[in-house]
Short mmCIF file of C-alpha atoms in Angstrom, two decimals:
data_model
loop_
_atom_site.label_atom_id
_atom_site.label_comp_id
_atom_site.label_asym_id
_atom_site.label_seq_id
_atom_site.Cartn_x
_atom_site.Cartn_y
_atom_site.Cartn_z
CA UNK A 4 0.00 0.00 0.00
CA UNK A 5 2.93 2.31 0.87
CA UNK A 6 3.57 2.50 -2.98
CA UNK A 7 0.62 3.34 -3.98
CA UNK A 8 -0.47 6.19 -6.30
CA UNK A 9 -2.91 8.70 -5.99
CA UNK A 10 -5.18 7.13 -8.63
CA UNK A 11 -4.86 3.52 -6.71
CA UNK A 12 -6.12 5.04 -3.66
CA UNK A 13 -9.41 6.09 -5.08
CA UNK A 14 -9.59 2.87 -6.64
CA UNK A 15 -9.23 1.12 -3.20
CA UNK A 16 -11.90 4.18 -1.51
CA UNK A 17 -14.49 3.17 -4.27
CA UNK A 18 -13.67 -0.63 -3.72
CA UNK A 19 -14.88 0.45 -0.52
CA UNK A 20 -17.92 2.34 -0.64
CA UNK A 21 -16.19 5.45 0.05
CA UNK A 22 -16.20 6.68 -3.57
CA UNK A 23 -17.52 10.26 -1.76
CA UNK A 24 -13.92 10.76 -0.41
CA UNK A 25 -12.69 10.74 -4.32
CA UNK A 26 -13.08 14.28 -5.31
CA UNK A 27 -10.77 15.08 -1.46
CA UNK A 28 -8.28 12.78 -1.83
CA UNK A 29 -7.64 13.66 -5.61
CA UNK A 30 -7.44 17.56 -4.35
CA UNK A 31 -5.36 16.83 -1.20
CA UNK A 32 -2.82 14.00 -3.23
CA UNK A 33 -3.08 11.33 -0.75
CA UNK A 34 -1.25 8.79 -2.19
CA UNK A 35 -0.30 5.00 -0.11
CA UNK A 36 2.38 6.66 1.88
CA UNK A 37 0.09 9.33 3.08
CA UNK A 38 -2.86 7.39 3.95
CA UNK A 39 -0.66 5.41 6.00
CA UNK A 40 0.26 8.32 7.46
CA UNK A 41 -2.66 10.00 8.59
CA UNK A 42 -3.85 10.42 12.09
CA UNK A 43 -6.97 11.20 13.70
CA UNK A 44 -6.95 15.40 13.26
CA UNK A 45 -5.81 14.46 9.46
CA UNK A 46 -9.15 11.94 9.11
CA UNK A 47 -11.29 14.56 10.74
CA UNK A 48 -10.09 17.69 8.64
CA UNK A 49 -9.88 15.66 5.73
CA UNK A 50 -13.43 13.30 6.12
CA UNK A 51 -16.44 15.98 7.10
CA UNK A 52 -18.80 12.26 7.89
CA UNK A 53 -18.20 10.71 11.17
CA UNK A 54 -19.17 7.20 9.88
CA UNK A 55 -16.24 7.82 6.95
CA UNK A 56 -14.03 8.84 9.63
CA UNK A 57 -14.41 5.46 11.78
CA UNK A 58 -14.20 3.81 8.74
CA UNK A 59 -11.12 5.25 7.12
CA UNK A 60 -9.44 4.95 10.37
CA UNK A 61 -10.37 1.38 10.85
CA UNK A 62 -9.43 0.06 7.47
CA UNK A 63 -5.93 1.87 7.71
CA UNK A 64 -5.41 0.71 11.45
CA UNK A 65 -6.69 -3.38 10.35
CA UNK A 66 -3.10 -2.62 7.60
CA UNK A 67 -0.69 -1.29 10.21
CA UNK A 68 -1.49 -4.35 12.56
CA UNK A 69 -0.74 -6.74 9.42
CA UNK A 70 2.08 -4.95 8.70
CA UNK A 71 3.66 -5.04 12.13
CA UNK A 72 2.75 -8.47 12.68
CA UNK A 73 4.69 -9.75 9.43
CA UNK A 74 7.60 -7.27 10.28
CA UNK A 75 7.80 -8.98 13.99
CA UNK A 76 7.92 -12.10 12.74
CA UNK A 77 10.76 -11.61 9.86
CA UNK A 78 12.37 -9.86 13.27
CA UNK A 79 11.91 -12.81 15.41
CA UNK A 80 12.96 -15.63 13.15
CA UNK A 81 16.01 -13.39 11.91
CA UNK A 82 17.34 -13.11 15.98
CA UNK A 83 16.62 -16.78 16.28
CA UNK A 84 18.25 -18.16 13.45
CA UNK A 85 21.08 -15.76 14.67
CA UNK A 86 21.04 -17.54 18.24
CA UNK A 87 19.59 -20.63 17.72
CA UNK A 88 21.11 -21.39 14.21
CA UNK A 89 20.60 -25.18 14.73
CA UNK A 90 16.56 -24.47 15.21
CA UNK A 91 15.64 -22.81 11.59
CA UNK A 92 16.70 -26.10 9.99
CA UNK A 93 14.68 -28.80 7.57
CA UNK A 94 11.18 -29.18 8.75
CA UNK A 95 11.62 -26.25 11.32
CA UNK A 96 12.74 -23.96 8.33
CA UNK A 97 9.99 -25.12 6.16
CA UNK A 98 7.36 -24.48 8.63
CA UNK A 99 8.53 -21.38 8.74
CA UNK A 100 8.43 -20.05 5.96
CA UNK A 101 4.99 -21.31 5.40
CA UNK A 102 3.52 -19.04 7.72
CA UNK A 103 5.71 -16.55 7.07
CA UNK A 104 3.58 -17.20 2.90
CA UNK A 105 0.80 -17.10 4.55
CA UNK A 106 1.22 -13.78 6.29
CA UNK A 107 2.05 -12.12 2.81
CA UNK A 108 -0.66 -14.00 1.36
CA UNK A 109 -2.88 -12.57 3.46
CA UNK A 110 -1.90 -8.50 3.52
CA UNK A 111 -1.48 -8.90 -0.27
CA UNK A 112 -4.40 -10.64 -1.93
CA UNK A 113 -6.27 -8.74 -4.09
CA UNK A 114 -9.52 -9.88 -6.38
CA UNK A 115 -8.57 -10.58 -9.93
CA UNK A 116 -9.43 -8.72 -12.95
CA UNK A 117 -12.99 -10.50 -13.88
CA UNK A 118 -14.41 -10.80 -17.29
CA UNK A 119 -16.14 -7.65 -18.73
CA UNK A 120 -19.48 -9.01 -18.54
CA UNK A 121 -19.19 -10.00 -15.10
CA UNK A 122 -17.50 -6.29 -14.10
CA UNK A 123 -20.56 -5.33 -15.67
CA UNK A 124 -22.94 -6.58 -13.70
CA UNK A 125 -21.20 -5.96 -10.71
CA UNK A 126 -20.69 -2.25 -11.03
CA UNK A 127 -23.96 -2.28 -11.33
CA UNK A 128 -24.44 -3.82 -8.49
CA UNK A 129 -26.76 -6.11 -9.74
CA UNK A 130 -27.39 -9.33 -7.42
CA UNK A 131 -25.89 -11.95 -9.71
CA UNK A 132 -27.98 -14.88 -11.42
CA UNK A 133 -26.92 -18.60 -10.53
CA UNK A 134 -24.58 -18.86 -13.91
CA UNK A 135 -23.39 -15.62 -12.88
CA UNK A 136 -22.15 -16.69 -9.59
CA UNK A 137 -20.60 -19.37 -11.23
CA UNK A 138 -18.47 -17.59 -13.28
CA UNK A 139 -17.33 -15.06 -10.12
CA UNK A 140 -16.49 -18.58 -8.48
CA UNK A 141 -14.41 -19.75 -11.10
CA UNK A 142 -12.35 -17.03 -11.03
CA UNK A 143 -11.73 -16.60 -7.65
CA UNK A 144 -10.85 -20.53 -7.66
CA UNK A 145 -8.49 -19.82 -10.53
CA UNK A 146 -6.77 -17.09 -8.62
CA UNK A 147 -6.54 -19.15 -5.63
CA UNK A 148 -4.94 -21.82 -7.44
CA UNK A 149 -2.08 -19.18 -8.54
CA UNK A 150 -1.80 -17.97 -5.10
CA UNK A 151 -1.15 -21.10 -4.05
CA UNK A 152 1.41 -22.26 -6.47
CA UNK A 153 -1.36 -24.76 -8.32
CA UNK A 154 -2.08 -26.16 -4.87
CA UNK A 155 -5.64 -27.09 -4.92
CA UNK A 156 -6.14 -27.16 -1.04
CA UNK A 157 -6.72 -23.90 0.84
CA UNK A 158 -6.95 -23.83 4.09
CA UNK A 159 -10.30 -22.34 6.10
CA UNK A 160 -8.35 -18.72 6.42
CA UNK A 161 -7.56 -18.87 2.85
CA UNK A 162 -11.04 -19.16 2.28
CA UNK A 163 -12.23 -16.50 4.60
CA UNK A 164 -9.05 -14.09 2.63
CA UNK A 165 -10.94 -14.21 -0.51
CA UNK A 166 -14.50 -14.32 0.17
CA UNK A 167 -13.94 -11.69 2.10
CA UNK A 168 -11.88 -9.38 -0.18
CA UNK A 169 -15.06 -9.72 -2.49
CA UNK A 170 -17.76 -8.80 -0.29
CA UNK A 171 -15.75 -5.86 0.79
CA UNK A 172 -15.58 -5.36 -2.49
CA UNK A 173 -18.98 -5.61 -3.56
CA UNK A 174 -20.73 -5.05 0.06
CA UNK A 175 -24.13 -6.11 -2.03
CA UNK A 176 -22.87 -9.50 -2.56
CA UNK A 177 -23.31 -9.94 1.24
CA UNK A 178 -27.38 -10.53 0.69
CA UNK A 179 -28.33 -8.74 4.05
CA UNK A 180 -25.43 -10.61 6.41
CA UNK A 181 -26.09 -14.29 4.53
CA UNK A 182 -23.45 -14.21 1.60
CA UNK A 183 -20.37 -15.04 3.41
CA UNK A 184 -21.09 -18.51 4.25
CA UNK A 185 -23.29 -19.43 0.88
CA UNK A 186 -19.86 -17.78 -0.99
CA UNK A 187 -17.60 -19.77 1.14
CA UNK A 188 -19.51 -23.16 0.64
CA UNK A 189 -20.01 -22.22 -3.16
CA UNK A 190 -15.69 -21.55 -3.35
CA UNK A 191 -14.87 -24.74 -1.81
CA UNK A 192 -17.62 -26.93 -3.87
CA UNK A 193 -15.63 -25.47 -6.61
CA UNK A 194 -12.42 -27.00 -5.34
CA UNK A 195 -13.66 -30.60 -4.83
CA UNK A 196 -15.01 -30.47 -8.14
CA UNK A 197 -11.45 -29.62 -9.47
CA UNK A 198 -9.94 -31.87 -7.54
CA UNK A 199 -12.26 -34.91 -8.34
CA UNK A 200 -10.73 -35.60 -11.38
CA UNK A 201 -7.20 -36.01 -10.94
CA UNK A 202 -7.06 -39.36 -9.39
CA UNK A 203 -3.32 -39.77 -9.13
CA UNK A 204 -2.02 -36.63 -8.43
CA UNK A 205 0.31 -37.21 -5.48
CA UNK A 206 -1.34 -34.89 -2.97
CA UNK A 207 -5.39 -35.99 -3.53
CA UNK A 208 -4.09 -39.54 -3.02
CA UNK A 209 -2.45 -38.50 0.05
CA UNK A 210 -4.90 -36.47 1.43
CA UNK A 211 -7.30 -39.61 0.19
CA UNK A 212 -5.46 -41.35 2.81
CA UNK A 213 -5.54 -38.97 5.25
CA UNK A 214 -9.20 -38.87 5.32
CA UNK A 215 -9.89 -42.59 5.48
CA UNK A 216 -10.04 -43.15 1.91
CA UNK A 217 -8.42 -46.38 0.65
CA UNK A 218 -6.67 -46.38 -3.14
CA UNK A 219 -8.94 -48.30 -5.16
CA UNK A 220 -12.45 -48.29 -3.16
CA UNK A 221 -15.70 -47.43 -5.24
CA UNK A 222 -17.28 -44.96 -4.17
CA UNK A 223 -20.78 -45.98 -1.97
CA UNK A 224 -23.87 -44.78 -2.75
CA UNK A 225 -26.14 -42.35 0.19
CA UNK A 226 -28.83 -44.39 0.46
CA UNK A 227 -27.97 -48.55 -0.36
CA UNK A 228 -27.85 -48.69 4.10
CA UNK A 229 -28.29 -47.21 6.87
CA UNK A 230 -24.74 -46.52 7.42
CA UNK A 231 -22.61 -43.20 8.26
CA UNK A 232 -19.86 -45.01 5.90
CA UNK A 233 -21.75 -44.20 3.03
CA UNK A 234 -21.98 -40.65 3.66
CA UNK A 235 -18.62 -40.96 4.47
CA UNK A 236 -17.75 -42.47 1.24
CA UNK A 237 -19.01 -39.38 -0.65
CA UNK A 238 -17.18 -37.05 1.56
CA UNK A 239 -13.43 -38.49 -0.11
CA UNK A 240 -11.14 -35.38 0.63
CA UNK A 241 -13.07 -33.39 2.78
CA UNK A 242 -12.77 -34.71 6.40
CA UNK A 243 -16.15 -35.29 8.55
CA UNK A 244 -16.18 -33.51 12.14
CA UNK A 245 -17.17 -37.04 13.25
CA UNK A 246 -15.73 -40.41 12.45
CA UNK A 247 -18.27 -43.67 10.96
CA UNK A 248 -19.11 -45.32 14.64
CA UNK A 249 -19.21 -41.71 16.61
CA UNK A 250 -21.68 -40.44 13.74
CA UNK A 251 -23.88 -44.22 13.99
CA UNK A 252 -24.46 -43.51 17.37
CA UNK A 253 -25.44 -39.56 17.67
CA UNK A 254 -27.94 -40.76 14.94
CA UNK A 255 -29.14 -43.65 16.75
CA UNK A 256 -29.68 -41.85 19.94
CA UNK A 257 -31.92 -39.32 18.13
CA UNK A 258 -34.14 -42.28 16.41
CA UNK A 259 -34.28 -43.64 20.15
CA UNK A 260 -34.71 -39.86 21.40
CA UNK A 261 -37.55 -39.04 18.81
CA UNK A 262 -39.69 -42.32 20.23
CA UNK A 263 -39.99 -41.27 23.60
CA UNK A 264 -42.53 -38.69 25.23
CA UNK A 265 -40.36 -36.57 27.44
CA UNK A 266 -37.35 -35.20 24.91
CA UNK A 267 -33.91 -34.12 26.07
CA UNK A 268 -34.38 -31.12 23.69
CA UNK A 269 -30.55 -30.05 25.09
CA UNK A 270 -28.98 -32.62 24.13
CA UNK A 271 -31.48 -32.50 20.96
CA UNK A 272 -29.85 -29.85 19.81
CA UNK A 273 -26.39 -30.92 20.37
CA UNK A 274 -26.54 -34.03 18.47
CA UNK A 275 -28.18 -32.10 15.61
CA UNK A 276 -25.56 -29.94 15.07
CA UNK A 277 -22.73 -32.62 15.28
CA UNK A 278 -24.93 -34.38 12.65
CA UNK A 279 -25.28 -30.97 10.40
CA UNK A 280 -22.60 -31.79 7.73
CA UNK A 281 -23.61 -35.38 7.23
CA UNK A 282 -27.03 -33.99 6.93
CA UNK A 283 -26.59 -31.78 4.62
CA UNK A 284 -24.47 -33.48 1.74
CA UNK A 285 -26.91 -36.04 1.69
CA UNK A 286 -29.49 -33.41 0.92
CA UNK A 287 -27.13 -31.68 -1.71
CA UNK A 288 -26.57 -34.95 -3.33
CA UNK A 289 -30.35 -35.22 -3.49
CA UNK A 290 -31.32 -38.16 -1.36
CA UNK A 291 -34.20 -39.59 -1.17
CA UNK A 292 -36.79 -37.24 1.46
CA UNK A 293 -37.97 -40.34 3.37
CA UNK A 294 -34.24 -41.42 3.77
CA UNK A 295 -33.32 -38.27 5.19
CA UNK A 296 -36.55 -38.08 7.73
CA UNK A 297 -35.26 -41.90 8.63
CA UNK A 298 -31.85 -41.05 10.16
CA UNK A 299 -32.73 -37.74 11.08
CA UNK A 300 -36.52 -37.76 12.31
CA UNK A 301 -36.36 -34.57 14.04
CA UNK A 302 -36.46 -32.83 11.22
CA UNK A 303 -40.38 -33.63 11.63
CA UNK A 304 -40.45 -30.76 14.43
CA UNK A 305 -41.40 -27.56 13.50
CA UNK A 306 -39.16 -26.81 16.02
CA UNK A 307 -35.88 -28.69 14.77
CA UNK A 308 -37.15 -27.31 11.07
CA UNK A 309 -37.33 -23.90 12.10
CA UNK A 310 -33.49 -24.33 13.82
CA UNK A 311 -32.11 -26.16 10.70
CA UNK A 312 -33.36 -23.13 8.73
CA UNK A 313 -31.43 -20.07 11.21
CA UNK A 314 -28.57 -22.39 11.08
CA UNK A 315 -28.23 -22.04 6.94
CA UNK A 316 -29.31 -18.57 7.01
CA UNK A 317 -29.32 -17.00 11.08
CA UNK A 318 -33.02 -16.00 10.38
CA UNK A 319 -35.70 -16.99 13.38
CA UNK A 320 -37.86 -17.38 10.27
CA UNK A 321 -41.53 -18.22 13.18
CA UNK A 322 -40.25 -14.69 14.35
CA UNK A 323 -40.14 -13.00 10.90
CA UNK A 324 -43.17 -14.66 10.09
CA UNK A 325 -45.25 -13.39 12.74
CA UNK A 326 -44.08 -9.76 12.05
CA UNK A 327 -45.13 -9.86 8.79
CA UNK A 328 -48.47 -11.15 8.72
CA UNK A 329 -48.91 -8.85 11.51
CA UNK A 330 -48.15 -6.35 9.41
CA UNK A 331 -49.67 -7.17 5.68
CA UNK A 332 -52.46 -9.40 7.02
CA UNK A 333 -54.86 -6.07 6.72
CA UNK A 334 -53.38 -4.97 3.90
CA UNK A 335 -54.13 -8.36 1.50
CA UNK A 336 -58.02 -8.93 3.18
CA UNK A 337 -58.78 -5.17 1.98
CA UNK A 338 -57.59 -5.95 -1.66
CA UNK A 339 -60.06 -5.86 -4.55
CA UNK A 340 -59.09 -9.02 -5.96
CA UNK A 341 -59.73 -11.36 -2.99
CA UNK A 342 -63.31 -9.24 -1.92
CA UNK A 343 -65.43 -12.16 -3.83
CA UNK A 344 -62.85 -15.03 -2.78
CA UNK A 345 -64.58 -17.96 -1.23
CA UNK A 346 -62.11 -18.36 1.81
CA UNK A 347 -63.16 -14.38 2.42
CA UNK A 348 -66.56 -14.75 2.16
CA UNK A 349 -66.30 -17.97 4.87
CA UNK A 350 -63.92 -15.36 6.93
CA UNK A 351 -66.46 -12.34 7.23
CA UNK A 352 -69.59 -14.92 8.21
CA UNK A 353 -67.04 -16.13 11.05
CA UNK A 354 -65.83 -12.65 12.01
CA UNK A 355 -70.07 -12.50 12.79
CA UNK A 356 -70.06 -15.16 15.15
CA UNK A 357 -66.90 -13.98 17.79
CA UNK A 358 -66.39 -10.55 19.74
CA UNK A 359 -62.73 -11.89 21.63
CA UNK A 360 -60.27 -9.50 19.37
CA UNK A 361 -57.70 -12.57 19.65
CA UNK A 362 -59.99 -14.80 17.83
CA UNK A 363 -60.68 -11.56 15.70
CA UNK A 364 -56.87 -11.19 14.83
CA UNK A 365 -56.35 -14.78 14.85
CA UNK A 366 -58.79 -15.80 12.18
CA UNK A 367 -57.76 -12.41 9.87
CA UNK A 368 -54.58 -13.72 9.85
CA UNK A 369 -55.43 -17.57 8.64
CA UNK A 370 -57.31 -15.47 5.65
CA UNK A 371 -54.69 -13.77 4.88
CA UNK A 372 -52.39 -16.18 4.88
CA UNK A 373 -54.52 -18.51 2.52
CA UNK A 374 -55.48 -15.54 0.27
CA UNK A 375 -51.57 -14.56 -0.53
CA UNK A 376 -51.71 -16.84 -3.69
CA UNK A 377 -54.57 -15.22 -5.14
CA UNK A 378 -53.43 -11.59 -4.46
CA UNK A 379 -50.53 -12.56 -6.46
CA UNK A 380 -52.47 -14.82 -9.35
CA UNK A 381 -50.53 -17.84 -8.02
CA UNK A 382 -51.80 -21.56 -8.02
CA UNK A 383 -52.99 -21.78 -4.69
CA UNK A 384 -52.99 -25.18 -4.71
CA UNK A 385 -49.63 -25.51 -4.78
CA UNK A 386 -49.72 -23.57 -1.50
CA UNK A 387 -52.40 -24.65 0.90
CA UNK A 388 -54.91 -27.54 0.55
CA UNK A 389 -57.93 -25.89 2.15
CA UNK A 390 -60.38 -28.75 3.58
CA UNK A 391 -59.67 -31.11 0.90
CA UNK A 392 -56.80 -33.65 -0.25
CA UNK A 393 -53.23 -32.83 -0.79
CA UNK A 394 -51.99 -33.23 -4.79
CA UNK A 395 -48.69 -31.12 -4.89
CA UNK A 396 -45.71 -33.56 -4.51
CA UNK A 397 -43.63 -29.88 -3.23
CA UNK A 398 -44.12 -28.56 0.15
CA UNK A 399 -47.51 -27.52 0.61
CA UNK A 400 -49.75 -26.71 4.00
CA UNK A 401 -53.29 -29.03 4.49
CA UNK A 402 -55.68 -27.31 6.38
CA UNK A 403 -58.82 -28.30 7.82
CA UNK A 404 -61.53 -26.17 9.37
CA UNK A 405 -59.72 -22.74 9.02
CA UNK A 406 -61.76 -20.27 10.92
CA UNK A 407 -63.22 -22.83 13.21
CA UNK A 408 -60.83 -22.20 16.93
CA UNK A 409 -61.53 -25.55 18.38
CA UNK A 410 -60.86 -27.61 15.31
CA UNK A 411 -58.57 -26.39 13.27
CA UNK A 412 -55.62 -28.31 11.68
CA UNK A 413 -52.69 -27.03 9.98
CA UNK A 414 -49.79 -29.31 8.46
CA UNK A 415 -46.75 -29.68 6.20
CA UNK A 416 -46.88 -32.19 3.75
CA UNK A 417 -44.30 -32.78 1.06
CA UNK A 418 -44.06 -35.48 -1.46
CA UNK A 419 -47.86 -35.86 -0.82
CA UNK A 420 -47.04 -37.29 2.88
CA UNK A 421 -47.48 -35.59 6.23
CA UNK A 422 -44.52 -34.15 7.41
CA UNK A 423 -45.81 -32.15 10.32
CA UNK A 424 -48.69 -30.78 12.49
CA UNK A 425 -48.33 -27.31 13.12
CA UNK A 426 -49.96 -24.88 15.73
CA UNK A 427 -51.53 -22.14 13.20
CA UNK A 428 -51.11 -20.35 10.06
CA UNK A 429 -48.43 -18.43 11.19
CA UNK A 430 -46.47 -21.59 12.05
CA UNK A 431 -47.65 -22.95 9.13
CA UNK A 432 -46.63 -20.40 6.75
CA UNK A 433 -43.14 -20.46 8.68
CA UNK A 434 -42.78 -23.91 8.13
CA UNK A 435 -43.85 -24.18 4.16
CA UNK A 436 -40.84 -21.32 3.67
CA UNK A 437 -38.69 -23.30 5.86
CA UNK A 438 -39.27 -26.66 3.84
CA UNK A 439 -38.23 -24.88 0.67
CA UNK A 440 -34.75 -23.98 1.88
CA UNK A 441 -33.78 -26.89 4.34
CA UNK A 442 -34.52 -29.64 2.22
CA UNK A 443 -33.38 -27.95 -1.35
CA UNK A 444 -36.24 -28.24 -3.13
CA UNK A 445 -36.59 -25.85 -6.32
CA UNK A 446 -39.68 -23.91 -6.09
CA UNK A 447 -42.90 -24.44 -8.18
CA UNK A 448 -43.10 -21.42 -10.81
CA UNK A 449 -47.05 -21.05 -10.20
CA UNK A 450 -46.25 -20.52 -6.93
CA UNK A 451 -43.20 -18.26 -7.22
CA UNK A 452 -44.52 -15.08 -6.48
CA UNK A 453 -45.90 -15.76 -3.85
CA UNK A 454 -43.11 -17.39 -1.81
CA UNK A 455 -40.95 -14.62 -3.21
CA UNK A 456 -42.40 -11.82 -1.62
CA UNK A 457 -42.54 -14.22 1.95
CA UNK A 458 -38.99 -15.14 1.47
CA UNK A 459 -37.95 -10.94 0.64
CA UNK A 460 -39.19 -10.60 3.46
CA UNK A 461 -38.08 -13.05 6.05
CA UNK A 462 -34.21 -12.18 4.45
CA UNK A 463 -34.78 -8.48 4.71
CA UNK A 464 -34.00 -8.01 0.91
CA UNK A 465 -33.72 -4.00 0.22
CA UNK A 466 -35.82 -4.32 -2.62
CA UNK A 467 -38.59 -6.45 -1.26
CA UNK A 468 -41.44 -7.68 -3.14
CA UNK A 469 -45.03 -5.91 -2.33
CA UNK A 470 -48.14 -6.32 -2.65
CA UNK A 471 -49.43 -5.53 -6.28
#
């Protein structure tokens, strides 16, 4: 950074979202030596927003530490190899100058120069389609690979390095606080499938081995037992936080667990997130639903659902839901186009019949739920099953008796089997967005609307979807 120019300053200010400095730092010739150089009267003279200020200040402080850090180090191994000459030898020597790499690797990454069609769409900062993404990801994977001398496996910092060098980058790549991890998991996806090629290059085998993997195995299927090893099996270079018997028995423990009355939902919880990553390549690799639900039957619990969702995304998606039909449930009942709608009509000869303004509020906000397909010309059928029998094979709610307190019955079913009984619409509704996302399953066009404006939303996308 010291060397810097003027003009590569800017460059890193508008990388930055402080393209307003520009115009100052152009006038004032702040090149790399001089930013490093400023202090706090300098920022405050020089930046007239406070936020800029703590910005500016932080970004060039998060540098100096880097910088002293490497320079300690170069210090510390030169006065040891001075001393100790007998230490900084073979292996020793090795190790250090791998971290000593790693150090520069990280102050000195920078993004590479994408494709013009890609640094199209991302100056203007457009959220980028799925064969978009793919393209960014290739790249980055590309440069990785040169950073790393063709080594094709980076290490969890590495990872972090880049994916975050983008998203500082391109701060609307970060999809509301979400993107890191789903750019992360996307960047080392790419990796494996680079790597799953090249059978007999010396460091797969050997990290083959590593992992458990023995030289001429076939690779098991997901679903031919009911057997971690399997999984396992699929896994090949990528170790598993938990080894084949350790896994057996967590998932044992919660068939046994899920059987009883009285649930240790503590230990629940625990054994569902040791059992996360076997869970969820067998759901990438597109088992089998009822497979899944076998091994892992807690998934059956709104609860456990509505966990496995903040887990992928840290969204209390019950909580979101709730504050949204809260807010819109009003809203969609006054609309034009459901006024004549059968499920309104049965609403306003119910609303006749009850004074308690729960009941009121309770049963406005079953209607409105229901009515969300029509307001947005959507197949409701793909979306609730009102008092009659399930046909959509994708996630869809059953419900019986909607506006009638004491009987009422609301439940998930998917692949035209009950998955679970839920409490009320809002639940419900909770659970059918839920479904979508935890178990990967593509959604329905005719219905696409519909769960796009619940799912803008529940993520708190800036340009959310209204009502039309």
């Amino acid at each position: 950074m010291e060397s810097w120019s003027v003009e590569q300053v800017c460059n890193w200010l508008k990388q930055r979202n402080l393209g307003e400095l520009v115009p100052k730092f152009r006038e004032e010739e702040i090149s790399g030596a001089a930013l490093l150089a400023l202090n706090d009267r300098m920022v405050q003279q020089l930046v007239k927003k406070i936020g800029h200020q703590a910005v500016l200040m932080d970004l060039i402080k998060k540098y100096q530490q880097q910088k002293s850090g490497l320079e300690s180090l170069t210090y510390c191994c030169e006065t040891a190899s001075q001393k100790f000459p007998e230490v900084i030898r073979g292996k020793n020597l090795k190790s250090f100058f791998v971290r000593h790499k790693m150090l520069q690797w990280t102050s000195s990454y920078v993004l590479p120069d994408f494709p013009y069609d890609v640094k199209c769409t991302l100056a203007e900062k457009k959220c980028p389609d799925h064969s978009m993404r793919i393209r960014i990801i290739e790249f980055l994977q590309a440069d990785m690979t040169k950073y790393l001398e063709g080594s094709l496996y980076p290490n969890s910092q590495q990872y972090n390095i880049v994916v975050n060098a983008l998203l500082q980058a391109y701060p609307f790549l970060d999809e509301d606080g979400n993107g890191f991890l789903l750019w992360k998991r996307a960047l080392k996806d790419r990796f494996k499938y680079v790597r799953r090629p090249i059978e007999d290059d010396e460091q797969v085998l050997r990290n083959k081995s590593k992992f458990g993997h023995r030289r001429g195995q076939s690779r098991k299927s997901f679903f031919t037992e009911n057997t971690l090893d399997d999984v396992q099996g699929q896994a090949e270079e990528e170790p598993a936080h938990l080894k084949g018997s350790t896994m057996d028995l967590h998932i044992k423990w919660l068939n046994q667990e899920y059987m009883k009355t009285q649930k240790n939902w503590e230990e629940v919880d625990n054994r569902m997130n040791a059992t996360i990553e076997i869970r969820r390549k067998m759901i990438s690799n597109k088992a089998p639903l009822k497979d899944i639900l076998r091994l892992f039957p807690f998934l059956r619990c709104p609860y456990q659902l509505f966990r496995e969702f903040q887990l992928l995304t840290h969204m209390d998606i019950y909580k979101k839901t709730v504050e949204i039909l809260e807010i819109y449930s009003e809203n969609i009942l006054s609309l034009y186009v459901v006024r004549n709608n059968p499920i309104n009509i049965m609403l306003q000869e119910n609303l006749k019949q009850h004074t308690e303004e729960d009941v009121l509020k309770y049963m406005k906000m079953t209607a409105a739920c229901l009515l969300l397909p029509e307001v947005f010309g959507d197949d409701s059928s793909l979306f609730a099953a009102v008092n009659e029998e399930v046909k959509a094979v994708t996630p869809v709610l059953e419900v019986k008796n909607p506006f009638n307190v004491n009987s009422c019955e609301f439940a998930l079913y998917i692949e035209r089997e009950e998955l679970a009984q839920l409490d009320d619409c809002t639940m419900a509704v909770a659970a059918l967005v839920a479904a979508f996302h935890v178990f990967d399953i593509p959604c329905p066009r005719r219905i696409h609307r519909t769960l796009n404006f619940l799912e803008s939303l529940v993520f708190e996308v800036r340009n959310a979807a209204f009502l039309p």
